[in-house]
Amino acid sequence: MELCFSEVYGTDLPMAVQDTGVQKQALFAQWALPHKDYLYTACLYLARQRDEAEDLFQETYLRAFRFFHQFTPGTNCRAWLLTIMHNAFKNRYPHYQRASHTIEFDNAAHEYERKRLADGEAGRDDPAELLLSQMVESEVADALHALPEEYRSTLLLVDIEELTYEEAAGVLGCPIGTVRSRLSRARRLLRAALATYAREHGYSREEKSRNEQVAPLHKTGTKL
Amino acid sequence: MTCDIYQDLVAAHVDDALTAVEAAEVRAHLHACERCRRLFEDETRFRAALAARRFIVPVPADVERRLCGALHPEGEAARPFWLRLSAWLGATPLFPRLAFGLAVTGILIVMLLPRAFRSAPAPNLFTQAVHYYQTVTEGALPVEYVTEDPQGLQASFNTSGRLDFMTQVTDLRPAGYRLRGGKVVMGAGHPLAVSLYEGEGEEPIVCLRQRGTLPPLPQGTEGENDHYWYTSDGYTTMFTQFPDYFCVMISRQPKEIFLQHLALAPGS
């Protein structure tokens, strides 16, 4: 066996694109850095611990800078950064990738919707809306973290990062139909969990301001 | 349309992301199903509450500072070496400059003299794979069959009349890698099928296939049953022996991640 390089060196060698560090830094600052708050938020909601989120955030931007030549100008830079973040997350925490949670979903969301329908409340006065507007950041994060990873990622990309369904499908590497169904389930599951929590803690629509501190979901034992 | 199907479409319905055909089917279903109609109303209100909530968290100042510190060295490294050297020399007093010049001269003498009396070591399979990896990923060896379809590239290779074996092309899409294309390279009478894969934010993977059996592998190679891997100089290499040919896959990923990606390929 013998591999020979003579023909590699001897034939069509194009000039590599020479991009100076200064140009690269300027373009990166112009296109990628404006999304840093969105990316940091995504890291916070995807990882379970703040230090994990900060490591993921830094790794994502370093990878993005290193592979910036792969970015296609004119496309959505935030979606490109989120794709890198999602890949880095999968590589770092493969154990977070869980199997389907259909049974838990059915039990939680269907039971809540059935009860609302039976009580004649469906379509109006959902306590989940009220709670969502009153919860502090850590409580929202706890509620989102309690969602199965596949649902959390989808809801995060569409509802928080404001990607289109097509862009979210590209980030997650799945068909657009999967994004639709996961998003439907994620919202219904989150709504059911928040509503249950609101009822357990006596929230009512008249309560406009929160004077008492509400404990985070995971500390009260509320299960999604 | 059934309730189960609608419940999986409700988010797209609320977001007005249905096709015209789907929207018509949904309208017909909601007209007849009060339960799904209520679900749509609930979901519409909840979506509005989600949109009204401010979720975005600003990057803390210390995290941003750490990021800037980590990005800066890469930008510095991208400057040409002679520019950085001249900037450093220009800002340094005379004596350190002289000491630096003497040190460089000494190092060059120590390094170059022995080389003049010894023959260059024969390149092994690993060093050759690294060379191909660098030339292909840096664009010095452009792909000639540009396709993202592994089956298409396999057909192009096998009908080119330039290979002396029937090759396969691995599908790495389940691992998040997109095929960029391939090229046949002639080397010392042995045609070689080269293919390039890229993933978003991931180190590229280069695959080399050649007729014959694997040559002796570098010391420190691990593995058995025709599958071997070797890590050195930041490169991880996977060697596989097939009945008619052998395959070398190389990337700059850590071994665990690289093997994890390869394990996702169909039939691996």
Coordinates of N, CA, C and O in Angstrom, one line a residue, chain A residues 42-129:
Chain A
A42 N -30.9 31.0 25.5 CA -31.1 29.6 25.0 C -30.2 28.7 25.8 O -30.7 27.6 26.2
C43 N -29.0 29.1 26.1 CA -28.1 28.2 26.9 C -28.7 28.0 28.3 O -28.7 26.9 28.9
L44 N -29.2 29.1 28.9 CA -29.8 29.0 30.2 C -31.0 28.1 30.3 O -31.1 27.3 31.2
Y45 N -31.8 28.1 29.3 CA -33.0 27.3 29.3 C -32.7 25.8 28.9 O -33.5 24.9 29.1
L46 N -31.6 25.6 28.1 CA -31.3 24.3 27.7 C -30.5 23.5 28.7 O -30.8 22.4 29.0
A47 N -29.5 24.2 29.3 CA -28.6 23.5 30.3 C -29.4 23.6 31.6 O -30.2 24.4 31.8
R48 N -29.0 22.7 32.6 CA -29.7 22.7 33.8 C -29.1 23.6 34.9 O -29.7 24.0 35.8
Q49 N -27.8 23.8 34.8 CA -27.1 24.6 35.8 C -26.5 25.9 35.1 O -26.1 25.9 33.9
R50 N -26.4 27.0 35.9 CA -25.9 28.2 35.3 C -24.5 28.1 34.8 O -24.1 28.6 33.7
D51 N -23.6 27.4 35.5 CA -22.2 27.3 35.1 C -22.1 26.4 33.8 O -21.3 26.7 32.9
E52 N -23.0 25.4 33.7 CA -23.1 24.6 32.4 C -23.5 25.5 31.3 O -23.0 25.5 30.2
A53 N -24.5 26.4 31.6 CA -25.0 27.3 30.5 C -23.9 28.3 30.1 O -23.7 28.5 28.9
E54 N -23.1 28.8 31.0 CA -22.1 29.7 30.7 C -20.9 29.0 29.8 O -20.4 29.6 28.9
D55 N -20.6 27.8 30.2 CA -19.6 27.0 29.4 C -20.1 26.8 28.0 O -19.4 26.9 27.0
L56 N -21.4 26.4 27.9 CA -22.0 26.1 26.6 C -22.0 27.4 25.8 O -21.7 27.4 24.6
F57 N -22.3 28.5 26.4 CA -22.4 29.8 25.7 C -21.0 30.1 25.1 O -20.9 30.5 23.9
Q58 N -20.0 30.0 25.9 CA -18.6 30.3 25.5 C -18.2 29.4 24.4 O -17.6 29.8 23.4
E59 N -18.4 28.1 24.6 CA -18.0 27.1 23.6 C -18.7 27.4 22.3 O -18.1 27.3 21.2
T60 N -20.0 27.7 22.3 CA -20.7 28.0 21.1 C -20.1 29.2 20.3 O -19.8 29.1 19.1
Y61 N -19.8 30.3 21.0 CA -19.2 31.4 20.3 C -17.8 31.1 19.8 O -17.4 31.6 18.7
L62 N -17.0 30.4 20.6 CA -15.7 30.1 20.1 C -15.7 29.2 18.9 O -15.0 29.4 17.9
R63 N -16.6 28.2 18.9 CA -16.8 27.4 17.7 C -17.3 28.2 16.5 O -16.8 28.0 15.4
A64 N -18.2 29.1 16.8 CA -18.8 29.9 15.7 C -17.7 30.8 15.1 O -17.6 30.9 13.9
F65 N -16.8 31.3 15.9 CA -15.7 32.2 15.4 C -14.8 31.3 14.6 O -14.3 31.7 13.5
R66 N -14.5 30.1 15.1 CA -13.5 29.3 14.4 C -14.1 28.8 13.0 O -13.3 28.7 12.0
F67 N -15.4 28.6 12.9 CA -16.0 28.1 11.7 C -16.8 29.2 11.0 O -17.7 28.9 10.3
F68 N -16.4 30.4 11.2 CA -17.2 31.5 10.7 C -17.2 31.5 9.2 O -18.1 32.0 8.5
H69 N -16.2 30.9 8.6 CA -16.1 30.8 7.1 C -17.3 30.0 6.6 O -17.6 30.0 5.4
Q70 N -17.9 29.1 7.4 CA -19.0 28.3 6.9 C -20.3 29.0 6.9 O -21.3 28.5 6.4
F71 N -20.4 30.1 7.6 CA -21.6 30.9 7.6 C -21.9 31.5 6.3 O -21.0 32.1 5.6
T72 N -23.1 31.4 5.8 CA -23.5 31.9 4.5 C -24.2 33.3 4.8 O -25.3 33.4 5.4
P73 N -23.5 34.4 4.3 CA -24.1 35.7 4.5 C -25.5 35.8 3.9 O -25.7 35.2 2.8
G74 N -26.4 36.5 4.6 CA -27.7 36.6 4.1 C -28.7 35.6 4.7 O -29.9 35.8 4.6
T75 N -28.2 34.6 5.3 CA -29.0 33.6 6.0 C -29.1 34.1 7.5 O -28.5 35.0 7.9
N76 N -30.0 33.4 8.2 CA -30.2 33.8 9.6 C -29.1 33.4 10.5 O -28.9 32.2 10.8
C77 N -28.3 34.4 11.0 CA -27.1 34.1 11.8 C -27.5 33.5 13.1 O -26.8 32.7 13.7
R78 N -28.7 34.0 13.7 CA -29.1 33.4 15.0 C -29.4 31.9 14.9 O -29.0 31.1 15.7
A79 N -30.0 31.5 13.8 CA -30.3 30.1 13.6 C -29.0 29.3 13.4 O -28.9 28.2 13.9
W80 N -28.1 29.9 12.7 CA -26.8 29.2 12.6 C -26.1 29.1 13.9 O -25.5 28.0 14.2
L81 N -26.1 30.1 14.7 CA -25.5 30.0 16.1 C -26.2 29.0 16.9 O -25.6 28.2 17.7
L82 N -27.5 29.0 16.8 CA -28.3 28.0 17.6 C -28.0 26.6 17.2 O -28.1 25.6 18.0
T83 N -27.8 26.4 15.9 CA -27.4 25.0 15.4 C -26.1 24.6 16.0 O -26.0 23.4 16.5
I84 N -25.1 25.5 16.1 CA -23.9 25.2 16.7 C -24.1 24.9 18.2 O -23.5 23.9 18.7
M85 N -24.9 25.7 18.8 CA -25.1 25.5 20.3 C -25.8 24.1 20.5 O -25.4 23.4 21.4
H86 N -26.7 23.8 19.7 CA -27.5 22.5 19.8 C -26.5 21.3 19.6 O -26.6 20.4 20.4
N87 N -25.6 21.4 18.6 CA -24.7 20.3 18.4 C -23.7 20.2 19.6 O -23.4 19.1 20.1
A88 N -23.3 21.4 20.1 CA -22.3 21.4 21.2 C -23.0 20.8 22.5 O -22.4 20.1 23.3
F89 N -24.3 21.2 22.7 CA -25.1 20.6 23.8 C -25.2 19.1 23.7 O -25.0 18.4 24.7
K90 N -25.5 18.6 22.5 CA -25.6 17.1 22.3 C -24.3 16.4 22.6 O -24.3 15.4 23.2
N91 N -23.2 17.1 22.2 CA -21.9 16.5 22.4 C -21.5 16.5 23.9 O -21.0 15.5 24.4
R92 N -21.9 17.6 24.6 CA -21.5 17.7 26.0 C -22.4 16.9 26.9 O -21.9 16.3 27.9
Y93 N -23.6 16.8 26.6 CA -24.6 16.2 27.5 C -25.4 15.2 26.8 O -26.7 15.4 26.7
P94 N -24.9 14.1 26.3 CA -25.7 13.1 25.6 C -26.7 12.5 26.5 O -27.8 12.0 26.0
H95 N -26.5 12.5 27.8 CA -27.5 11.8 28.7 C -28.8 12.7 28.8 O -29.8 12.2 29.3
Y96 N -28.7 13.9 28.3 CA -29.9 14.7 28.4 C -30.9 14.4 27.3 O -32.1 14.8 27.3
Q97 N -30.4 13.7 26.3 CA -31.2 13.3 25.1 C -32.1 12.1 25.6 O -31.6 11.0 25.8
R98 N -33.3 12.3 25.8 CA -34.1 11.3 26.4 C -35.1 10.7 25.4 O -35.3 11.2 24.3
A99 N -35.6 9.5 25.8 CA -36.6 8.8 24.9 C -37.9 9.6 25.0 O -38.1 10.5 25.7
S100 N -38.9 9.1 24.2 CA -40.2 9.7 24.1 C -40.9 9.8 25.5 O -40.7 8.9 26.3
H101 N -41.6 10.9 25.7 CA -42.3 11.0 27.0 C -43.8 11.1 26.7 O -44.5 11.8 27.4
T102 N -44.3 10.3 25.8 CA -45.6 10.4 25.4 C -46.6 10.0 26.5 O -47.6 10.7 26.7
I103 N -46.3 9.0 27.3 CA -47.2 8.6 28.3 C -47.3 9.7 29.4 O -48.5 10.1 29.7
E104 N -46.2 10.3 29.8 CA -46.3 11.4 30.8 C -47.1 12.6 30.2 O -47.9 13.2 30.9
F105 N -46.8 12.8 28.9 CA -47.5 13.9 28.3 C -49.0 13.7 28.3 O -49.8 14.6 28.7
D106 N -49.4 12.5 27.9 CA -50.8 12.2 27.8 C -51.5 12.4 29.2 O -52.5 12.9 29.3
N107 N -50.8 11.8 30.2 CA -51.4 11.9 31.6 C -51.6 13.4 32.0 O -52.6 13.7 32.6
A108 N -50.6 14.2 31.8 CA -50.6 15.6 32.3 C -51.5 16.5 31.5 O -52.4 17.1 32.1
A109 N -51.2 16.6 30.2 CA -52.0 17.6 29.4 C -53.4 17.1 29.1 O -54.3 17.9 29.2
H110 N -53.6 15.9 28.8 CA -55.0 15.4 28.5 C -55.9 15.5 29.7 O -57.0 15.9 29.6
E111 N -55.4 15.2 30.8 CA -56.2 15.2 32.0 C -56.6 16.6 32.3 O -57.8 16.9 32.7
Y112 N -55.7 17.6 32.2 CA -56.0 19.0 32.5 C -57.0 19.5 31.5 O -58.0 20.2 31.9
E113 N -56.8 19.2 30.2 CA -57.8 19.7 29.2 C -59.2 19.1 29.4 O -60.2 19.7 29.2
R114 N -59.2 17.8 29.7 CA -60.5 17.1 30.0 C -61.2 17.8 31.1 O -62.4 18.0 31.0
K115 N -60.5 18.1 32.2 CA -61.1 18.7 33.3 C -61.7 20.1 33.0 O -62.8 20.5 33.4
R116 N -60.9 20.9 32.3 CA -61.4 22.2 31.9 C -62.6 22.2 31.1 O -63.5 23.0 31.2
L117 N -62.6 21.2 30.2 CA -63.8 21.0 29.3 C -65.0 20.6 30.2 O -66.1 21.2 30.0
A118 N -64.8 19.7 31.1 CA -65.9 19.2 32.0 C -66.4 20.4 32.9 O -67.6 20.5 33.1
D119 N -65.5 21.2 33.3 CA -65.9 22.3 34.2 C -66.4 23.5 33.4 O -66.8 24.6 34.0
G120 N -66.4 23.4 32.1 CA -66.9 24.6 31.3 C -66.0 25.7 31.3 O -66.4 26.9 31.0
E121 N -64.7 25.5 31.6 CA -63.8 26.6 31.6 C -63.0 26.8 30.3 O -62.3 27.8 30.2
A122 N -63.0 25.7 29.5 CA -62.1 25.8 28.3 C -62.5 27.0 27.5 O -63.6 27.3 27.3
G123 N -61.4 27.6 27.0 CA -61.6 28.8 26.1 C -61.6 30.1 26.9 O -61.7 31.2 26.3
R124 N -61.6 30.1 28.2 CA -61.6 31.4 29.0 C -60.9 31.2 30.3 O -60.8 30.1 30.8
D125 N -60.4 32.2 30.9 CA -59.9 32.3 32.2 C -58.9 31.1 32.5 O -59.1 30.4 33.5
D126 N -57.9 31.0 31.7 CA -56.9 30.0 32.0 C -55.9 30.5 33.0 O -55.2 31.5 32.8
P127 N -55.8 29.8 34.2 CA -54.9 30.3 35.2 C -53.4 30.3 34.8 O -52.6 31.0 35.3
A128 N -53.1 29.5 33.7 CA -51.7 29.4 33.3 C -51.3 30.8 32.7 O -50.1 31.2 32.9
E129 N -52.2 31.5 32.0 CA -51.8 32.8 31.5 C -51.5 33.8 32.6 O -50.5 34.5 32.6

